[in-house]
Coordinates of C-alpha atoms in Angstrom, one line a residue:
Chain A
M122 CA 125.1 136.5 120.4
S123 CA 124.5 133.5 118.1
T124 CA 127.5 131.9 116.7
V125 CA 127.2 131.3 113.0
V126 CA 127.2 127.5 112.2
A127 CA 127.5 126.0 108.7
D128 CA 124.5 124.4 107.3
D129 CA 125.0 121.9 105.7
Y130 CA 121.3 120.9 105.7
P131 CA 119.9 124.3 104.4
T132 CA 115.6 124.2 104.4
R133 CA 113.0 125.5 105.0
V134 CA 113.7 127.8 101.9
P135 CA 111.4 130.4 99.8
N136 CA 110.6 128.2 96.3
E137 CA 112.7 125.5 94.0
P138 CA 113.1 122.6 97.0
R139 CA 115.9 120.9 96.1
I140 CA 117.2 117.7 96.9
F141 CA 120.8 117.0 97.5
R142 CA 123.4 114.3 98.5
R143 CA 123.7 114.1 102.1
P144 CA 127.2 115.1 102.5
D145 CA 128.1 113.0 105.7
P146 CA 127.3 109.4 106.1
V147 CA 124.5 106.9 107.2
V148 CA 126.8 104.4 109.3
W149 CA 129.8 106.6 111.2
G150 CA 133.1 104.8 112.3
D151 CA 133.7 100.9 110.8
A152 CA 130.7 99.4 112.5
E153 CA 129.4 98.2 108.7
R154 CA 132.0 95.9 107.9
R155 CA 131.6 94.5 111.0
N156 CA 127.7 93.4 111.5
G157 CA 124.7 92.2 108.9
D158 CA 122.2 94.4 111.0
V159 CA 124.2 97.5 109.9
A160 CA 125.2 96.7 106.7
A161 CA 121.4 96.4 106.1
Y162 CA 120.5 99.5 107.5
A163 CA 123.2 101.9 105.5
R164 CA 121.6 100.1 102.6
D165 CA 117.8 100.3 103.3
G166 CA 117.7 103.3 105.8
Y167 CA 116.4 101.0 108.3
V168 CA 116.5 97.5 110.5
Q169 CA 113.8 95.7 111.9
R170 CA 115.1 92.3 114.6
E171 CA 112.0 90.7 115.3
R172 CA 111.4 89.2 119.7
A173 CA 113.2 92.4 120.6
I174 CA 112.0 91.9 124.3
S175 CA 109.7 89.2 125.2
V176 CA 105.9 89.3 125.7
A177 CA 106.1 89.4 129.0
R178 CA 108.1 93.3 128.9
V179 CA 105.5 94.5 126.1
R180 CA 102.8 94.1 129.0
E181 CA 104.5 95.2 131.3
C182 CA 105.1 98.4 129.3
L183 CA 101.3 98.2 128.1
S184 CA 100.3 98.5 131.7
E185 CA 102.5 102.3 132.2
I186 CA 100.2 103.4 129.9
E187 CA 97.5 102.8 132.6
R188 CA 99.0 103.3 135.4
I189 CA 101.3 106.7 134.1
G190 CA 97.8 108.1 133.0
A191 CA 96.0 107.8 136.2
D192 CA 99.0 109.2 137.9
P193 CA 97.8 112.0 140.6
A194 CA 101.2 114.0 139.8
M195 CA 101.0 113.4 136.3
A196 CA 97.3 115.1 135.5
D197 CA 98.7 118.1 134.5
D198 CA 102.1 117.1 133.1
P199 CA 102.0 118.6 129.2
R200 CA 104.1 114.9 128.6
V201 CA 101.3 113.4 128.6
I202 CA 98.9 113.4 125.9
R203 CA 95.4 112.9 126.1
E204 CA 92.8 111.9 123.7
D205 CA 90.5 115.5 123.8
G206 CA 88.1 115.4 126.9
T207 CA 88.9 112.3 128.1
Q208 CA 91.6 110.6 131.2
A209 CA 92.8 108.7 127.9
V210 CA 96.1 108.6 127.4
R211 CA 97.2 109.2 123.8
S212 CA 101.7 109.5 124.3
I213 CA 103.9 110.1 127.2
F214 CA 107.1 111.9 126.2
D215 CA 110.5 111.0 128.7
V216 CA 108.6 108.1 128.4
H217 CA 112.5 106.4 129.1
L218 CA 112.5 108.9 132.3
L219 CA 108.5 108.4 133.6
S220 CA 109.3 104.2 133.1
E221 CA 111.5 102.6 134.8
A222 CA 109.9 99.2 132.5
V223 CA 109.9 101.1 129.6
W224 CA 113.8 101.7 130.2
A225 CA 113.8 97.9 130.6
A226 CA 111.8 97.2 127.3
V227 CA 114.4 100.0 125.8
E228 CA 117.4 97.9 127.0
E229 CA 116.8 94.6 126.3
S230 CA 115.9 95.0 123.1
G231 CA 119.7 95.7 122.0
A232 CA 118.8 99.5 120.7
I233 CA 120.8 100.9 122.5
E234 CA 124.5 99.1 120.9
L235 CA 122.9 99.5 117.5
A236 CA 122.5 103.0 117.8
Q237 CA 126.3 103.0 119.4
E238 CA 127.0 100.5 116.2
I239 CA 125.5 103.2 113.8
L240 CA 126.5 106.7 114.7
G241 CA 130.0 105.3 115.7
S242 CA 129.5 107.3 119.3
D243 CA 128.0 107.7 122.0
V244 CA 124.5 108.3 122.5
T245 CA 121.7 110.4 124.5
V246 CA 118.0 110.0 124.1
H247 CA 117.3 113.0 122.0
Q248 CA 113.3 112.1 122.2
S249 CA 111.4 109.3 123.7
R250 CA 107.4 108.3 124.0
L251 CA 105.3 105.6 124.2
N252 CA 102.2 105.9 122.3
Y253 CA 98.8 104.3 122.4
K254 CA 96.3 104.4 119.1
P255 CA 93.0 102.4 119.7
G256 CA 91.1 101.0 116.9
F257 CA 89.1 103.2 114.9
A258 CA 91.2 105.8 115.6
G259 CA 94.9 106.3 113.6
G260 CA 94.9 109.0 111.9
A261 CA 97.7 109.2 108.6
F262 CA 101.3 110.6 109.6
Y263 CA 102.1 112.3 105.6
W264 CA 105.9 111.8 104.2
H265 CA 108.8 113.6 106.4
S266 CA 112.5 113.3 107.3
D267 CA 112.8 113.4 111.2
F268 CA 116.2 115.1 110.4
E269 CA 114.7 118.2 108.3
T270 CA 112.4 118.6 112.1
W271 CA 114.8 118.1 114.1
H272 CA 117.5 120.8 112.3
A273 CA 115.2 123.3 111.2
E274 CA 113.3 122.9 114.5
D275 CA 115.8 121.7 117.2
G276 CA 119.3 122.6 115.7
M277 CA 120.5 119.2 115.3
P278 CA 123.4 119.9 113.8
R279 CA 124.2 116.7 111.5
P280 CA 122.2 113.4 110.2
R281 CA 123.8 111.2 113.3
A282 CA 121.5 110.1 114.3
C283 CA 118.5 106.9 114.5
S284 CA 115.0 105.9 116.0
A285 CA 114.1 103.1 117.7
S286 CA 110.3 102.0 117.3
I287 CA 109.2 99.0 119.8
A288 CA 106.3 97.4 118.6
L289 CA 103.8 96.5 121.4
T290 CA 101.1 95.4 119.6
P291 CA 101.5 93.5 115.7
N292 CA 102.1 96.1 113.2
R293 CA 100.3 94.5 110.3
E294 CA 99.9 95.7 106.6
Y295 CA 96.5 97.4 107.2
N296 CA 96.7 98.8 110.4
G297 CA 99.0 101.5 109.5
P298 CA 102.3 100.1 109.6
L299 CA 105.6 102.5 109.2
M300 CA 106.0 103.3 105.3
I301 CA 110.1 104.0 104.6
M302 CA 111.7 104.5 101.2
P303 CA 114.4 102.3 101.4
G304 CA 117.6 104.0 99.9
T305 CA 116.0 107.5 100.9
Q306 CA 118.1 108.2 103.5
R307 CA 121.1 109.2 101.4
F308 CA 119.2 111.7 100.2
F309 CA 118.1 115.4 102.1
V310 CA 115.1 116.8 101.2
Q311 CA 114.4 120.3 101.2
T312 CA 111.2 121.6 102.4
A313 CA 109.8 125.6 101.4
G314 CA 108.1 127.5 104.0
Q315 CA 108.5 129.3 106.7
T316 CA 108.2 128.1 109.5
P317 CA 105.7 128.9 112.1
D318 CA 106.3 130.1 116.0
D319 CA 105.1 127.3 118.1
F320 CA 104.2 125.7 115.6
Y321 CA 105.0 122.3 117.2
N322 CA 101.4 122.0 118.6
E323 CA 100.8 121.5 114.8
S324 CA 103.0 119.7 114.0
L325 CA 101.9 116.4 116.1
V326 CA 98.6 115.8 115.2
T327 CA 98.8 117.0 111.6
T328 CA 97.9 114.4 109.7
G329 CA 98.5 115.6 106.2
P330 CA 101.7 117.8 103.9
T331 CA 102.5 121.0 106.3
V332 CA 105.6 122.5 107.1
G333 CA 108.8 120.5 106.7
S334 CA 106.3 118.1 104.6
P335 CA 108.5 117.2 100.6
S336 CA 106.7 118.8 97.9
E337 CA 104.6 116.2 96.4
E338 CA 106.9 115.8 93.0
A339 CA 109.3 115.4 95.9
I340 CA 107.5 112.1 97.2
A341 CA 106.5 110.5 93.7
E342 CA 110.1 111.2 92.4
L343 CA 111.7 109.6 95.3
G344 CA 108.3 106.9 95.1
E345 CA 109.7 105.9 92.1
S346 CA 112.8 105.5 92.5
H347 CA 112.9 103.5 95.5
G348 CA 109.6 102.0 96.2
I349 CA 108.2 102.0 99.3
D350 CA 109.0 99.0 102.4
L351 CA 106.1 98.4 104.8
I352 CA 107.2 97.0 108.1
T353 CA 105.2 94.8 109.7
G354 CA 105.9 92.4 112.1
P355 CA 104.5 90.6 116.0
E356 CA 104.8 92.9 119.4
G357 CA 108.2 92.7 120.4
S358 CA 109.9 94.2 117.3
M359 CA 112.6 96.6 116.9
T360 CA 112.8 98.6 113.6
M361 CA 115.6 100.8 113.6
F362 CA 115.5 103.4 111.1
D363 CA 117.4 106.6 109.7
C364 CA 116.5 110.1 111.1
N365 CA 116.3 111.1 107.2
A366 CA 114.5 108.4 105.9
L367 CA 111.6 109.3 103.9
H368 CA 108.8 108.4 105.7
A369 CA 105.2 108.0 106.3
S370 CA 102.3 106.1 108.5
G371 CA 99.2 105.2 106.8
G372 CA 95.4 105.4 108.7
N373 CA 93.6 102.6 110.9
I374 CA 89.7 101.8 110.4
T375 CA 90.5 98.6 111.0
P376 CA 90.0 97.8 115.0
T377 CA 93.7 96.0 116.2
P378 CA 94.8 99.0 118.0
R379 CA 98.7 100.0 117.7
S380 CA 101.1 101.3 120.1
N381 CA 104.4 101.6 120.0
I382 CA 108.1 102.9 122.2
F383 CA 110.0 105.1 120.2
V384 CA 113.3 106.2 121.2
V385 CA 115.3 108.6 119.7
F386 CA 119.0 108.4 120.0
N387 CA 121.7 111.2 119.1
S388 CA 125.3 111.3 118.6
V389 CA 127.1 112.8 121.9
E390 CA 128.9 114.4 118.9
N391 CA 126.2 116.2 117.9
G392 CA 124.5 118.3 120.2
L393 CA 122.2 120.9 119.7
T394 CA 122.5 124.6 118.5
E395 CA 120.2 127.6 117.7
P396 CA 117.2 125.9 115.3
F397 CA 118.4 126.3 111.5
A398 CA 114.6 127.7 111.1
G399 CA 115.6 131.0 113.7
T400 CA 112.1 129.6 115.8
A401 CA 112.8 129.6 119.9
P402 CA 113.5 125.9 120.6
R403 CA 111.0 123.4 120.9
P404 CA 110.5 122.2 124.9
E405 CA 112.9 120.0 126.4
Y406 CA 110.0 116.9 126.3
L407 CA 110.5 117.5 122.7
A408 CA 114.3 117.8 122.1
R409 CA 116.4 117.1 125.2
R410 CA 120.0 119.7 124.9
Chain B
M143 CA 49.1 101.8 97.4
S144 CA 52.3 99.9 98.7
T145 CA 52.2 95.9 99.2
V146 CA 54.1 94.5 102.3
V147 CA 57.0 93.1 101.8
A148 CA 58.5 90.0 104.2
D149 CA 61.9 91.8 105.2
D150 CA 64.0 89.0 106.3
Y151 CA 67.2 92.4 106.8
P152 CA 65.7 94.3 109.0
T153 CA 67.9 97.1 109.7
R154 CA 68.3 100.9 110.1
V155 CA 66.9 100.2 113.0
P156 CA 66.0 102.2 116.1
N157 CA 68.7 100.5 118.3
E158 CA 70.8 97.5 119.4
P159 CA 71.8 96.1 116.1
R160 CA 72.1 92.9 116.0
I161 CA 75.1 90.2 114.2
F162 CA 72.7 87.6 112.7
R163 CA 73.1 84.2 109.8
R164 CA 72.1 85.0 106.9
P165 CA 69.2 83.2 105.5
D166 CA 70.0 82.9 102.1
P167 CA 72.6 80.8 100.7
V168 CA 76.0 82.5 98.9
V169 CA 76.1 80.9 96.0
W170 CA 72.7 79.8 94.8
G171 CA 72.5 77.0 92.7
D172 CA 75.0 73.5 92.7
A173 CA 77.6 75.5 90.9
E174 CA 79.6 75.0 94.2
R175 CA 80.6 71.8 93.1
R176 CA 82.0 72.3 89.7
N177 CA 84.6 75.1 90.5
G178 CA 87.4 76.0 92.5
D179 CA 86.9 79.7 92.2
V180 CA 83.1 79.6 93.0
A181 CA 84.2 76.8 96.2
A182 CA 86.9 80.0 96.8
Y183 CA 84.1 82.6 96.6
A184 CA 81.2 80.2 99.1
R185 CA 84.2 79.7 101.3
D186 CA 85.8 83.4 101.3
G187 CA 83.3 85.8 100.0
Y188 CA 85.5 86.9 97.5
V189 CA 88.1 85.4 94.9
Q190 CA 90.7 87.5 92.6
R191 CA 91.9 85.8 89.3
E192 CA 94.9 87.6 87.8
R193 CA 95.4 88.8 84.0
A194 CA 92.2 88.7 83.9
I195 CA 92.2 91.7 80.9
S196 CA 94.9 92.3 79.0
V197 CA 98.0 95.5 78.8
A198 CA 95.8 96.8 76.3
R199 CA 92.7 96.8 77.4
V200 CA 93.8 97.9 80.7
R201 CA 95.1 100.7 78.8
E202 CA 92.1 101.4 76.1
C203 CA 90.5 101.6 79.9
L204 CA 92.3 104.2 81.4
S205 CA 92.0 107.0 78.2
E206 CA 88.2 106.8 78.2
I207 CA 88.6 108.4 81.8
E208 CA 90.2 111.1 79.4
R209 CA 87.8 110.9 76.4
I210 CA 84.6 110.5 78.4
G211 CA 85.3 113.5 80.7
A212 CA 86.1 116.3 77.9
D213 CA 83.1 114.9 75.6
P214 CA 80.9 118.4 75.7
A215 CA 77.7 115.9 76.0
M216 CA 78.9 114.8 79.1
A217 CA 80.0 118.1 80.9
D218 CA 77.1 118.3 83.3
D219 CA 76.6 114.8 83.0
P220 CA 75.4 113.7 87.0
R221 CA 77.2 110.0 86.5
V222 CA 80.3 111.6 85.7
I223 CA 81.9 112.8 88.6
R224 CA 84.4 116.0 88.5
E225 CA 86.8 117.0 91.5
D226 CA 86.0 120.4 93.4
G227 CA 86.5 123.8 91.1
T228 CA 88.0 121.2 87.7
Q229 CA 87.2 118.9 84.8
A230 CA 89.3 116.0 86.7
V231 CA 87.2 113.2 86.5
R232 CA 86.6 110.6 89.8
S233 CA 84.1 109.1 88.8
I234 CA 82.5 107.6 85.4
F235 CA 79.1 106.2 86.9
D236 CA 76.8 104.2 84.5
V237 CA 80.6 103.1 82.3
H238 CA 78.9 99.7 80.9
L239 CA 76.4 102.2 79.4
L240 CA 78.5 105.0 78.0
S241 CA 81.6 103.2 77.3
E242 CA 82.4 100.7 74.6
A243 CA 85.9 99.7 76.0
V244 CA 85.0 98.9 79.3
W245 CA 82.2 96.9 78.5
A246 CA 84.3 94.5 76.8
A247 CA 87.0 94.9 79.7
V248 CA 84.0 93.3 81.8
E249 CA 83.5 91.1 78.6
E250 CA 87.3 89.5 79.0
S251 CA 87.5 89.1 81.9
G252 CA 85.0 86.7 83.0
A253 CA 82.9 88.4 84.9
I254 CA 79.8 87.6 83.4
E255 CA 79.6 83.9 83.9
L256 CA 81.2 84.2 86.5
A257 CA 78.5 86.1 88.3
Q258 CA 75.7 83.7 86.9
E259 CA 77.8 80.9 88.0
I260 CA 77.2 82.1 91.7
L261 CA 74.1 83.8 91.4
G262 CA 73.0 80.5 89.9
S263 CA 70.5 83.2 87.1
D264 CA 71.0 85.1 84.0
V265 CA 72.2 89.1 86.2
T266 CA 71.7 92.4 85.1
V267 CA 73.9 95.9 86.3
H268 CA 72.4 97.0 89.4
Q269 CA 75.7 99.8 88.7
S270 CA 78.6 100.3 87.0
R271 CA 81.6 102.9 87.4
L272 CA 85.1 103.7 86.8
N273 CA 86.9 105.0 89.5
Y274 CA 90.2 107.2 89.3
K275 CA 92.1 108.8 92.3
P276 CA 94.8 110.3 91.6
G277 CA 98.3 109.8 94.3
F278 CA 98.0 111.5 97.7
A279 CA 94.2 111.9 97.1
G280 CA 92.9 108.8 98.2
G281 CA 90.2 109.0 100.9
A282 CA 89.1 105.8 103.2
F283 CA 86.3 103.7 102.9
Y284 CA 84.7 103.1 105.9
W285 CA 83.4 99.5 107.1
H286 CA 80.1 98.2 105.4
S287 CA 78.1 95.7 103.7
D288 CA 77.0 96.9 100.1
F289 CA 73.9 94.6 100.8
E290 CA 72.9 96.5 103.6
T291 CA 72.7 99.8 102.0
W292 CA 71.4 98.2 98.6
H293 CA 68.1 97.0 101.0
A294 CA 67.9 99.8 102.4
E295 CA 68.5 102.7 100.2
D296 CA 67.7 101.0 97.2
G297 CA 64.7 97.7 98.1
M298 CA 66.8 94.8 97.0
P299 CA 65.7 92.5 98.2
R300 CA 67.6 89.7 98.6
P301 CA 72.1 89.3 99.0
R302 CA 72.2 87.6 95.8
A303 CA 74.1 89.6 94.0
C304 CA 78.2 90.4 93.7
S305 CA 81.2 92.5 92.5
A306 CA 83.2 92.5 89.8
S307 CA 86.3 95.2 90.7
I308 CA 88.6 95.2 87.7
A309 CA 92.0 96.9 88.3
L310 CA 93.4 98.9 86.3
T311 CA 96.4 100.1 88.3
P312 CA 98.5 97.9 90.5
N313 CA 96.7 98.0 93.7
R314 CA 99.7 97.5 96.2
E315 CA 99.4 96.8 100.4
Y316 CA 100.4 100.6 100.7
N317 CA 98.1 102.4 98.8
G318 CA 94.2 101.6 100.2
P319 CA 93.4 98.8 98.6
L320 CA 90.5 96.6 99.5
M321 CA 90.1 94.7 102.8
I322 CA 87.6 91.7 103.4
M323 CA 86.6 90.3 106.3
P324 CA 86.5 86.8 105.3
G325 CA 83.9 84.8 106.0
T326 CA 81.3 87.3 107.1
Q327 CA 79.1 87.4 104.1
R328 CA 77.5 84.8 105.3
F329 CA 76.2 87.4 108.4
F330 CA 73.8 90.6 108.0
V331 CA 75.1 92.8 110.4
Q332 CA 72.3 95.5 111.1
T333 CA 73.0 99.1 111.5
A334 CA 70.6 101.6 113.8
G335 CA 69.6 105.1 112.7
Q336 CA 67.3 106.3 110.2
T337 CA 68.0 107.6 106.2
P338 CA 67.7 111.0 105.5
D339 CA 66.2 111.3 102.7
D340 CA 68.7 111.5 100.0
F341 CA 71.4 109.6 101.5
Y342 CA 73.5 109.1 98.6
N343 CA 74.6 112.6 97.9
E344 CA 76.3 112.6 101.4
S345 CA 77.2 108.7 101.8
L346 CA 78.9 108.2 98.6
V347 CA 82.0 110.9 99.3
T348 CA 81.7 109.8 103.4
T349 CA 85.4 108.6 104.1
G350 CA 84.0 107.6 108.2
P351 CA 81.2 105.7 110.2
T352 CA 77.8 107.3 108.7
V353 CA 74.0 106.1 108.4
G354 CA 74.1 102.2 107.3
S355 CA 77.9 102.2 109.4
P356 CA 77.9 99.0 111.4
S357 CA 79.0 99.5 115.0
E358 CA 82.8 99.8 116.0
E359 CA 81.3 96.5 118.1
A360 CA 79.9 94.4 115.7
I361 CA 83.0 95.0 113.2
A362 CA 85.9 94.2 115.6
E363 CA 83.5 91.2 116.4
L364 CA 84.1 90.4 113.4
G365 CA 87.4 91.2 112.7
E366 CA 88.5 89.3 115.8
S367 CA 86.7 86.5 114.8
H368 CA 87.7 86.1 110.8
G369 CA 90.5 88.5 110.5
I370 CA 91.3 90.6 107.7
D371 CA 92.2 90.3 103.7
L372 CA 94.2 92.7 101.7
I373 CA 93.2 92.5 97.5
T374 CA 96.4 92.7 96.5
G375 CA 97.3 92.4 92.5
P376 CA 98.7 93.9 89.5
E377 CA 96.9 95.9 86.9
G378 CA 94.4 93.3 85.1
S379 CA 93.2 91.5 88.1
M380 CA 89.4 90.8 88.8
T381 CA 88.5 90.6 92.1
M382 CA 84.5 88.9 93.0
F383 CA 83.4 89.9 96.0
D384 CA 79.6 89.2 97.4
C385 CA 77.3 92.0 98.2
N386 CA 77.1 91.3 101.6
A387 CA 80.8 90.4 103.2
L388 CA 82.1 93.2 105.0
H389 CA 84.9 95.3 103.2
A390 CA 86.4 99.0 103.7
S391 CA 89.6 100.3 102.2
G392 CA 92.4 102.7 103.5
G393 CA 93.0 105.7 102.6
N394 CA 96.2 106.1 100.1
I395 CA 98.8 108.9 101.3
T396 CA 101.5 107.1 98.7
P397 CA 102.2 108.5 94.8
T398 CA 100.1 105.4 93.5
P399 CA 97.3 106.4 91.3
R400 CA 94.6 104.0 91.9
S401 CA 91.5 103.1 89.0
N402 CA 89.6 100.2 88.7
I403 CA 86.4 99.3 87.4
F404 CA 83.5 98.8 89.2
V405 CA 80.8 96.9 88.1
V406 CA 77.3 95.2 90.7
F407 CA 75.7 91.9 88.9
N408 CA 72.4 91.6 90.4
S409 CA 70.4 87.7 89.7
V410 CA 66.9 88.8 87.3
E411 CA 65.3 86.4 89.9
N412 CA 65.9 89.4 92.6
G413 CA 64.2 92.5 91.3
L414 CA 64.7 96.1 93.6
T415 CA 61.2 96.9 95.5
E416 CA 60.8 99.7 97.2
P417 CA 63.4 100.9 99.2
F418 CA 63.7 98.8 102.8
A419 CA 64.4 102.3 104.6
G420 CA 61.3 103.9 103.4
T421 CA 62.9 106.4 101.6
A422 CA 63.1 107.2 97.6
P423 CA 64.5 105.3 95.2
R424 CA 68.4 106.6 94.6
P425 CA 68.8 107.4 91.0
E426 CA 69.2 105.2 87.8
Y427 CA 72.0 105.1 87.8
L428 CA 73.4 104.1 90.9
A429 CA 70.9 101.6 91.4
R430 CA 68.9 100.2 87.6
R431 CA 65.4 99.0 87.9

């Protein structure tokens, strides 16, 4: 028997998706008054800290890609995503559980304390992964709000979550860095369309608009009113961004590889319920319950 | 009967393509000593001038896209490239002949005098076009040297040509601007592979590596040694770049449209011969003879 849960963020609507002001705060609790980084995050939906982890730690994390990729115990693990037909690793999900070095990097970066300040509570890891894309091989990720997906497909009730991206390679203007529309964290952008079953198999590899993507009209309107910031910086930088900020990343046709650690923190007061799209829950390595 | 022409730039080789120092100068004549822009061009392979044409002229040129697109006399003209299945114009070739407004913009920009200084002679227009890409719709152009193509497929003997790009919309870091590896104009990058007949039909719409593309190894080597410059600036800017500089442009998933006038100037002392790839010459609107 399922309980009826009031839905303040209806999405995947049949038609005429709307943009509305988010009824919840961006920064929970009263941290905003005390800390420059948290104030910047409240305003822009993100904040970046350079040199959040040391160069030695960066190297240690990069070497984990090879170690875990070569581990016979991980050969058929669905959490290790490999390049079609090769052993080359592209993503390792649950990396906070699979690698002590990566978890040490997350601790060193200050991301956990920052997430606690922003979310005004203790936090859990909703999802984590280590990404590696060689040069010449980076597809784009189209504009989206992470929370829109997590709400629809994972049953995350409220946008009380944030993501840390720790750069293991330099992010430059030209190698497909994170693009954020600053300020859009305050608006929920409904999307139109039905969510297919097991949609995550498809959505994780799609580079263009799909189910869960805002309309071109909505993206153009918010791009016009809010502009676009490119998040660039040296390896070792940590960017924390709001789960509801509209963001994307461009493709990469340069020789420069891209690698990062990605950890989503959710408030312990924001535990997952049934997916609001009415679909089956996604696997635990995509959304820890 | 064809005449044997000595080929200082052999390319489309069967295997093991090489990179070698270009035997010809980048700046011809003695202009380099007299002019800051020409000296910068000699060093970097490009130079940009902001406010090269007025905002009024920019608007006038943009309105030419609609005018020429709607002209019944141009309905079946192969020089007007339209979006599949619609009347929407994406490119107009020979635009220096088809639009007085565009030619006036080219004259206003100072591109002709700059090309004469760089090439040390009078110049002719090898190719011209007006491009328009709406937002959300810009594919990437992979790394290439224009001269490599013009030499192989048009019979341009020497790299004594340069291209002016006049921006009709702002070029930003995030909407797929021109990327140049500064200094690579001094190196000829051979490519491997045979050139199919009528290859231009395919190569003009390809976004990834193809015949005429350098190897990933060559691109990575030159990217490492020369770096990558992004050419950004407001509408009305004019960028002149060397025909042999390695360049590319990223895709564009932002709402921002991109439009520019593109004119290739060739020295009158560098008239086209038979294509060095042994293929039939491309149409006149791609390579004026």
